[in-house]
C-alpha cells in the first residue's frame, strides 16, 4: 500500500491542492489501483512557500502542480518513468 498525502492547508489550497488531489483521484480510477493507494488530505506540512506539498510514503515532494501529477504517479505508483 502506498500512502499519498496531499496538503490541503490554506497556502497549498491557494496553489491548487484541489486540482492535484483530483488528478490523483482520476489516475487511481483510470489505472484501477484503488487497492494499492491510500490517498488522504493532510494539514500544513510547514513548506507553505513551496506548495503544493505532497507526501508519498515518507518522501515529501514540494512544488507539485496538477501537470506534474501524472509523472509522479507513474514513477511512484506504477513504477515507471513518465515517458
Ligand atoms: S499549507 Fe501546505 S505546507 Fe503549509
Tab-separated table of C-alpha atoms and ligand atoms in Angstrom:
chain	number	residue	atom	x	y	z
A	1	UNK	CA	0.000	0.000	0.000
A	2	UNK	CA	1.361	3.392	-0.997
A	3	UNK	CA	0.186	6.298	1.096
A	4	UNK	CA	-0.174	9.609	-0.714
A	5	UNK	CA	-0.950	12.637	1.436
A	6	UNK	CA	-1.822	15.943	-0.106
A	7	UNK	CA	-1.543	19.111	1.936
A	8	UNK	CA	-4.850	20.923	1.947
A	9	UNK	CA	-3.691	23.733	4.209
A	10	UNK	CA	-4.598	27.236	3.083
A	11	UNK	CA	-1.333	28.061	1.268
A	12	UNK	CA	-1.370	24.813	-0.684
A	13	UNK	CA	-5.068	25.214	-1.312
A	14	UNK	CA	-4.393	28.565	-2.964
A	15	UNK	CA	-1.677	26.957	-5.058
A	16	UNK	CA	-4.002	24.318	-6.445
A	17	UNK	CA	-4.085	21.435	-3.961
A	18	UNK	CA	-7.609	20.609	-5.004
A	19	UNK	CA	-6.574	20.143	-8.625
A	20	UNK	CA	-3.662	17.943	-7.532
A	21	UNK	CA	-5.978	15.845	-5.402
A	22	UNK	CA	-8.461	15.449	-8.249
A	23	UNK	CA	-5.689	14.486	-10.656
A	24	UNK	CA	-4.580	11.694	-8.308
A	25	UNK	CA	-8.164	10.514	-7.880
A	26	UNK	CA	-8.633	10.387	-11.655
A	27	UNK	CA	-5.420	8.403	-12.189
A	28	UNK	CA	-6.180	5.963	-9.368
A	29	UNK	CA	-9.524	5.378	-11.005
A	30	UNK	CA	-8.112	5.118	-14.516
A	31	UNK	CA	-5.479	2.551	-13.543
A	32	UNK	CA	-7.766	0.748	-11.102
A	33	UNK	CA	-5.243	0.864	-8.267
A	34	UNK	CA	-7.694	1.731	-5.506
A	35	UNK	CA	-6.464	-1.265	-3.514
A	36	UNK	CA	-2.829	-0.199	-3.726
A	37	UNK	CA	-3.042	3.504	-2.936
A	38	UNK	CA	-4.208	5.199	0.217
A	39	UNK	CA	-4.978	8.817	-0.668
A	40	UNK	CA	-5.575	11.345	2.067
A	41	UNK	CA	-5.623	15.041	2.768
A	42	UNK	CA	-3.165	16.452	5.249
A	43	UNK	CA	-2.820	19.654	7.195
A	44	UNK	CA	0.045	22.100	6.759
A	45	UNK	CA	3.402	20.387	6.348
A	46	UNK	CA	5.448	23.504	7.060
A	47	UNK	CA	6.589	24.170	3.483
A	48	UNK	CA	3.901	26.683	2.618
A	49	UNK	CA	6.014	28.706	0.194
A	50	UNK	CA	6.799	25.551	-1.783
A	51	UNK	CA	3.290	24.244	-2.263
A	52	UNK	CA	1.590	22.223	-3.343
A	53	UNK	CA	3.217	19.845	-0.894
A	54	UNK	CA	2.512	16.135	-1.030
A	55	UNK	CA	3.942	13.156	0.725
A	56	UNK	CA	4.368	9.777	-0.912
A	57	UNK	CA	5.345	7.244	1.697
A	58	UNK	CA	7.898	9.132	3.793
A	59	UNK	CA	9.068	11.346	0.976
A	60	UNK	CA	7.989	14.986	0.951
A	61	UNK	CA	7.623	16.442	-2.524
A	62	UNK	CA	7.219	20.178	-2.986
A	63	UNK	CA	6.098	22.407	-5.841
A	64	UNK	CA	3.653	19.849	-7.152
A	65	UNK	CA	1.267	21.120	-9.781
A	66	UNK	CA	-1.576	19.341	-11.490
A	67	UNK	CA	0.631	18.964	-14.573
A	68	UNK	CA	3.256	17.037	-12.592
A	69	UNK	CA	0.861	14.525	-11.090
A	70	UNK	CA	0.995	12.034	-13.932
A	71	UNK	CA	4.797	11.778	-13.833
A	72	UNK	CA	4.812	11.334	-10.067
A	73	UNK	CA	2.047	8.773	-10.255
A	74	UNK	CA	3.797	6.845	-12.997
A	75	UNK	CA	7.098	6.820	-11.137
A	76	UNK	CA	5.885	6.180	-7.615
A	77	UNK	CA	2.756	4.162	-8.146
A	78	UNK	CA	3.079	2.440	-11.473
A	79	UNK	CA	6.829	2.054	-11.042
A	80	UNK	CA	7.908	3.523	-14.309
A	81	UNK	CA	9.096	6.861	-15.506
A	82	UNK	CA	6.811	9.400	-17.053
A	83	UNK	CA	7.588	8.689	-20.672
B	1	LIG	S1	-0.249	24.874	3.644
B	1	LIG	FE1	0.729	23.193	2.655
B	1	LIG	S2	2.692	23.184	3.578
B	1	LIG	FE2	1.667	24.765	4.629
